Short mmCIF file of C-alpha atoms in Angstrom, two decimals:
data_model
loop_
_atom_site.label_atom_id
_atom_site.label_comp_id
_atom_site.label_asym_id
_atom_site.label_seq_id
_atom_site.Cartn_x
_atom_site.Cartn_y
_atom_site.Cartn_z
CA MET A 410 -12.49 -4.54 7.58
CA VAL A 411 -10.27 -3.82 4.58
CA GLU A 412 -7.98 -0.81 4.96
CA LEU A 413 -7.16 1.11 1.81
CA LYS A 414 -3.56 2.35 1.93
CA THR A 415 -2.47 5.76 0.72
CA ASP A 416 0.21 6.00 -1.95
CA THR A 417 2.64 7.15 0.75
CA SER A 418 1.83 4.09 2.83
CA ILE A 419 2.33 1.83 -0.18
CA ASP A 420 5.77 3.38 -0.69
CA ALA A 421 6.56 2.61 2.96
CA MET A 422 5.36 -0.96 2.50
CA TYR A 423 7.69 -1.24 -0.47
CA GLU A 424 10.61 -0.50 1.86
CA ALA A 425 9.50 -3.30 4.16
CA GLY A 426 9.03 -5.53 1.14
CA GLN A 427 12.56 -4.90 -0.01
CA VAL A 428 13.92 -6.09 3.36
CA VAL A 429 11.98 -9.31 2.72
CA ALA A 430 13.37 -9.55 -0.81
CA ARG A 431 16.96 -9.11 0.38
CA ALA A 432 16.57 -11.76 3.06
CA LEU A 433 15.07 -14.31 0.68
CA THR A 434 17.83 -13.66 -1.86
CA ALA A 435 20.47 -14.14 0.85
CA VAL A 436 18.88 -17.36 2.07
CA ARG A 437 18.57 -18.75 -1.46
CA GLU A 438 22.21 -18.01 -2.18
CA ALA A 439 23.37 -19.60 1.08
CA ALA A 440 21.23 -22.74 0.83
CA ASP A 441 23.48 -25.64 -0.13
CA VAL A 442 24.07 -29.27 0.73
CA GLY A 443 25.11 -29.46 4.38
CA VAL A 444 23.71 -26.08 5.44
CA SER A 445 21.23 -26.31 8.32
CA LEU A 446 17.81 -24.69 8.44
CA LEU A 447 18.83 -22.95 11.66
CA GLU A 448 21.76 -21.37 9.84
CA LEU A 449 19.39 -20.03 7.19
CA ASP A 450 17.13 -18.64 9.90
CA GLU A 451 20.04 -16.82 11.52
CA LEU A 452 21.08 -15.38 8.17
CA ALA A 453 17.58 -14.00 7.61
CA HIS A 454 17.63 -12.60 11.15
CA ASP A 455 20.89 -10.81 10.32
CA VAL A 456 19.17 -9.08 7.38
CA LEU A 457 16.40 -7.89 9.69
CA ARG A 458 18.88 -6.50 12.19
CA ALA A 459 20.88 -4.70 9.53
CA ALA A 460 17.73 -3.03 8.22
CA GLY A 461 16.41 -2.07 11.65
CA ALA A 462 13.37 -4.25 10.98
CA THR A 463 11.55 -6.79 13.12
CA SER A 464 9.96 -10.16 12.42
CA PRO A 465 6.19 -10.64 12.31
CA PHE A 466 6.83 -14.42 12.40
CA LEU A 467 8.88 -14.63 15.60
CA GLY A 468 6.51 -15.12 18.53
CA TYR A 469 3.41 -15.24 16.28
CA ARG A 470 0.67 -17.50 17.65
CA PRO A 471 -2.59 -17.77 15.69
CA ALA A 472 -5.56 -19.69 17.05
CA PHE A 473 -4.56 -23.01 15.48
CA ALA A 474 -1.02 -23.02 16.89
CA PRO A 475 -0.12 -24.80 20.14
CA THR A 476 2.94 -22.60 20.69
CA ALA A 477 4.36 -19.30 19.47
CA PHE A 478 6.43 -19.57 16.31
CA PRO A 479 10.12 -19.70 17.34
CA ALA A 480 11.89 -18.39 14.23
CA VAL A 481 11.96 -15.61 11.62
CA ILE A 482 11.58 -17.91 8.60
CA CYS A 483 9.28 -20.79 7.82
CA ALA A 484 11.45 -23.50 6.27
CA SER A 485 9.44 -26.30 4.64
CA VAL A 486 11.30 -29.19 3.02
CA ASN A 487 10.02 -31.75 0.51
CA ASP A 488 6.55 -32.94 1.70
CA ALA A 489 6.16 -29.97 4.06
CA ILE A 490 3.89 -27.43 2.41
CA VAL A 491 4.09 -24.44 4.76
CA HIS A 492 4.95 -23.35 8.32
CA GLY A 493 8.00 -25.56 8.76
CA ILE A 494 10.00 -24.71 11.89
CA PRO A 495 13.74 -24.34 11.22
CA ASP A 496 15.81 -26.90 13.10
CA GLY A 497 19.17 -28.62 12.82
CA TYR A 498 18.22 -30.48 9.64
CA ARG A 499 21.03 -30.15 7.09
CA LEU A 500 20.02 -29.79 3.47
CA ARG A 501 20.59 -32.73 1.16
CA ASP A 502 21.04 -33.05 -2.56
CA ALA A 503 17.72 -32.66 -4.45
CA ASP A 504 15.79 -31.29 -1.47
CA LEU A 505 12.87 -29.06 -2.43
CA VAL A 506 12.85 -26.12 -0.02
CA SER A 507 10.19 -23.45 0.55
CA ILE A 508 11.15 -20.38 2.58
CA ASP A 509 8.49 -17.96 3.82
CA PHE A 510 9.65 -14.71 5.42
CA GLY A 511 8.21 -11.46 6.68
CA ALA A 512 9.50 -8.13 7.94
CA LYS A 513 8.06 -5.09 9.70
CA LEU A 514 9.68 -1.74 9.07
CA GLY A 515 8.32 1.66 10.05
CA GLY A 516 5.10 0.05 11.23
CA TRP A 517 4.40 -1.74 7.92
CA ALA A 518 4.69 -5.42 7.02
CA GLY A 519 5.96 -7.30 3.99
CA ASP A 520 5.58 -11.03 3.31
CA SER A 521 6.96 -13.28 0.56
CA ALA A 522 7.94 -16.89 -0.13
CA ILE A 523 10.16 -18.77 -2.55
CA SER A 524 10.65 -22.42 -3.46
CA PHE A 525 13.89 -23.84 -4.86
CA ILE A 526 15.90 -27.03 -5.21
CA VAL A 527 19.20 -27.73 -3.50
CA GLY A 528 21.83 -29.47 -5.62
CA GLU A 529 20.75 -31.65 -8.54
CA PRO A 530 17.10 -30.96 -9.41
CA ARG A 531 14.49 -33.56 -10.19
CA PRO A 532 12.54 -32.69 -13.36
CA ALA A 533 9.23 -33.19 -11.55
CA ASP A 534 10.26 -30.66 -8.90
CA VAL A 535 11.33 -28.14 -11.52
CA ARG A 536 7.90 -28.43 -13.14
CA LEU A 537 6.15 -28.08 -9.78
CA ILE A 538 8.02 -24.88 -8.88
CA ASP A 539 7.63 -23.45 -12.39
CA THR A 540 3.88 -24.03 -12.17
CA ALA A 541 3.72 -22.37 -8.75
CA GLU A 542 5.51 -19.33 -10.20
CA ARG A 543 3.12 -19.25 -13.15
CA ALA A 544 0.14 -19.44 -10.79
CA LEU A 545 1.56 -16.54 -8.77
CA ALA A 546 2.10 -14.51 -11.95
CA ALA A 547 -1.47 -15.23 -13.06
CA GLY A 548 -2.82 -14.13 -9.68
CA ILE A 549 -0.82 -10.91 -9.82
CA GLU A 550 -1.99 -10.21 -13.37
CA ALA A 551 -5.59 -10.52 -12.18
CA ALA A 552 -5.01 -8.13 -9.25
CA VAL A 553 -6.32 -5.04 -11.01
CA VAL A 554 -8.87 -2.39 -10.13
CA GLY A 555 -12.31 -3.50 -11.31
CA ASN A 556 -11.68 -7.21 -10.84
CA ARG A 557 -12.76 -9.16 -7.78
CA ILE A 558 -11.01 -11.49 -5.37
CA GLY A 559 -12.59 -14.41 -7.18
CA ASP A 560 -10.74 -13.39 -10.34
CA ILE A 561 -7.40 -13.75 -8.54
CA ALA A 562 -8.45 -17.07 -7.03
CA HIS A 563 -9.69 -18.38 -10.37
CA ALA A 564 -6.48 -17.38 -12.14
CA ILE A 565 -4.34 -19.22 -9.58
CA GLY A 566 -6.55 -22.28 -9.43
CA THR A 567 -6.77 -22.64 -13.19
CA VAL A 568 -2.99 -22.84 -13.55
CA CYS A 569 -2.67 -25.34 -10.69
CA ARG A 570 -5.53 -27.63 -11.70
CA THR A 571 -4.61 -27.64 -15.38
CA ALA A 572 -1.17 -28.92 -14.41
CA GLY A 573 -2.72 -31.66 -12.26
CA TYR A 574 -1.65 -30.38 -8.85
CA GLY A 575 -3.50 -30.28 -5.56
CA ILE A 576 -4.38 -27.03 -3.84
CA MET A 577 -4.12 -26.80 -0.08
CA GLU A 578 -7.51 -26.54 1.59
CA ASP A 579 -8.27 -23.72 4.04
CA PHE A 580 -5.04 -21.77 3.49
CA GLY A 581 -4.30 -19.01 0.99
CA GLY A 582 -3.30 -15.39 0.68
CA HIS A 583 -4.42 -12.46 2.79
CA GLY A 584 -4.52 -8.73 3.19
CA ILE A 585 -1.45 -7.14 4.68
CA GLY A 586 -0.53 -3.74 6.08
CA ARG A 587 0.09 -2.71 9.68
CA GLN A 588 -0.27 -6.40 10.48
CA MET A 589 0.98 -9.39 8.55
CA HIS A 590 -2.48 -10.91 8.29
CA GLU A 591 -5.40 -8.61 7.55
CA ASP A 592 -8.65 -8.78 5.61
CA PRO A 593 -9.45 -9.89 2.98
CA GLY A 594 -8.61 -13.57 2.54
CA ILE A 595 -7.31 -14.50 -0.94
CA PRO A 596 -8.20 -18.13 -1.83
CA ASN A 597 -6.11 -20.13 -4.28
CA GLU A 598 -9.20 -21.36 -6.10
CA GLY A 599 -12.52 -19.70 -6.81
CA ARG A 600 -15.09 -18.43 -9.27
CA PRO A 601 -14.39 -15.38 -11.42
CA GLY A 602 -16.51 -12.31 -10.87
CA ARG A 603 -17.21 -13.21 -7.24
CA GLY A 604 -16.05 -11.69 -3.98
CA LEU A 605 -14.90 -8.28 -2.87
CA PRO A 606 -14.16 -5.74 -5.64
CA LEU A 607 -10.51 -4.73 -5.95
CA ARG A 608 -9.80 -1.05 -5.33
CA HIS A 609 -6.82 1.26 -5.48
CA GLY A 610 -4.99 1.07 -2.16
CA MET A 611 -5.70 -2.56 -1.31
CA VAL A 612 -2.53 -4.49 -0.47
CA ILE A 613 -2.61 -8.28 -0.47
CA ALA A 614 -0.30 -11.26 -0.21
CA ILE A 615 -0.89 -13.72 -3.04
CA GLU A 616 0.50 -17.17 -2.25
CA PRO A 617 -0.14 -20.33 -4.26
CA MET A 618 0.58 -23.60 -2.42
CA LEU A 619 0.80 -26.63 -4.72
CA ILE A 620 0.79 -30.34 -3.87
CA ALA A 621 2.52 -32.53 -6.45
CA GLY A 622 0.41 -35.64 -5.88
CA GLY A 623 -2.78 -33.90 -7.01
CA ARG A 624 -4.68 -34.31 -3.74
CA ASP A 625 -5.75 -31.38 -1.59
CA ASP A 626 -5.52 -32.90 1.88
CA TYR A 627 -2.77 -32.40 4.43
CA HIS A 628 -2.03 -32.85 8.12
CA ALA A 629 -0.24 -31.03 10.90
CA ALA A 630 3.01 -32.53 12.11
CA LYS A 631 3.66 -33.21 15.81
CA ASP A 632 5.09 -29.71 16.28
CA GLY A 633 1.60 -28.33 15.59
CA TRP A 634 2.93 -25.92 12.96
CA THR A 635 4.35 -27.79 9.97
CA LEU A 636 1.67 -28.79 7.45
CA ARG A 637 2.57 -31.84 5.36
CA THR A 638 0.99 -33.57 2.38
CA ASN A 639 -1.03 -36.65 3.30
CA ASP A 640 0.29 -38.64 0.36
CA GLY A 641 3.94 -37.80 1.01
CA SER A 642 4.32 -35.97 -2.29
CA ARG A 643 6.34 -32.79 -2.53
CA ALA A 644 4.96 -29.28 -2.33
CA ALA A 645 5.85 -25.77 -3.44
CA HIS A 646 4.90 -22.39 -1.98
CA VAL A 647 5.52 -18.98 -3.53
CA GLU A 648 4.24 -15.56 -2.50
CA HIS A 649 4.47 -11.83 -3.13
CA THR A 650 3.03 -8.78 -1.42
CA VAL A 651 1.12 -6.83 -4.08
CA ALA A 652 -0.46 -3.37 -4.02
CA ILE A 653 -3.52 -2.85 -6.22
CA THR A 654 -3.27 0.54 -7.89
CA ASP A 655 -4.96 2.43 -10.69
CA ALA A 656 -1.72 1.96 -12.67
CA GLY A 657 -1.83 -1.83 -12.24
CA PRO A 658 -0.46 -4.29 -9.69
CA ARG A 659 2.73 -3.23 -7.89
CA VAL A 660 4.84 -6.07 -6.47
CA LEU A 661 6.30 -4.73 -3.22
CA THR A 662 8.50 -7.76 -2.51
CA GLU A 663 10.01 -8.03 -5.98
CA ARG A 664 13.54 -9.47 -5.83
CA ARG A 665 16.20 -7.70 -7.88
#
């Protein structure tokens, strides 16, 4: 069931979204050669504590997972697409890093992800991340009252496929509200004019996941969480929480 949020609830979700935005900004600024993923996780945890917020990631265990997630960020490096578990790995020059983070504040959730390069960037990685950002922007632009979920999916998929990138099968965006994952699902590829109509008060997380090698397949690492490209190529993941309103899409996790 899809819950339509009131304008007051959307304002409250914005506050949660801004905790997410602050944490991602802090992590991006701290990420440098020699910094460990565990250090980035602790930094994000500090932002949660300072805001009086909690993590919807920590302890989360969906049906596919063999264990509860042990951290407040997902930290995915190079060929890891999503769900990377932070560990003692220290960042190296030219690493491509994707950080996914969520917060719950006042009973409402926010969820967002960024991808960036540590140190000297490779041109191919810059193009991959730029395309992911363009796909996210296209999805947000399509998130308007009167459109359908398929219009968002088609907008994202068109940007990704035109650039020659793979799109992760079976994973995409989702509704969000009292819980981090709610109905409806938001695919990263689809047919325009299909799916649930978009209405004022729907809040969704739009999250393109791109595979540089152009293939769509992936596999789970031994930890049961980290999803990696089958061909070893790099991946990028970006995401925003977006409210659909009569005035147009409102990005609740916008970073300032």
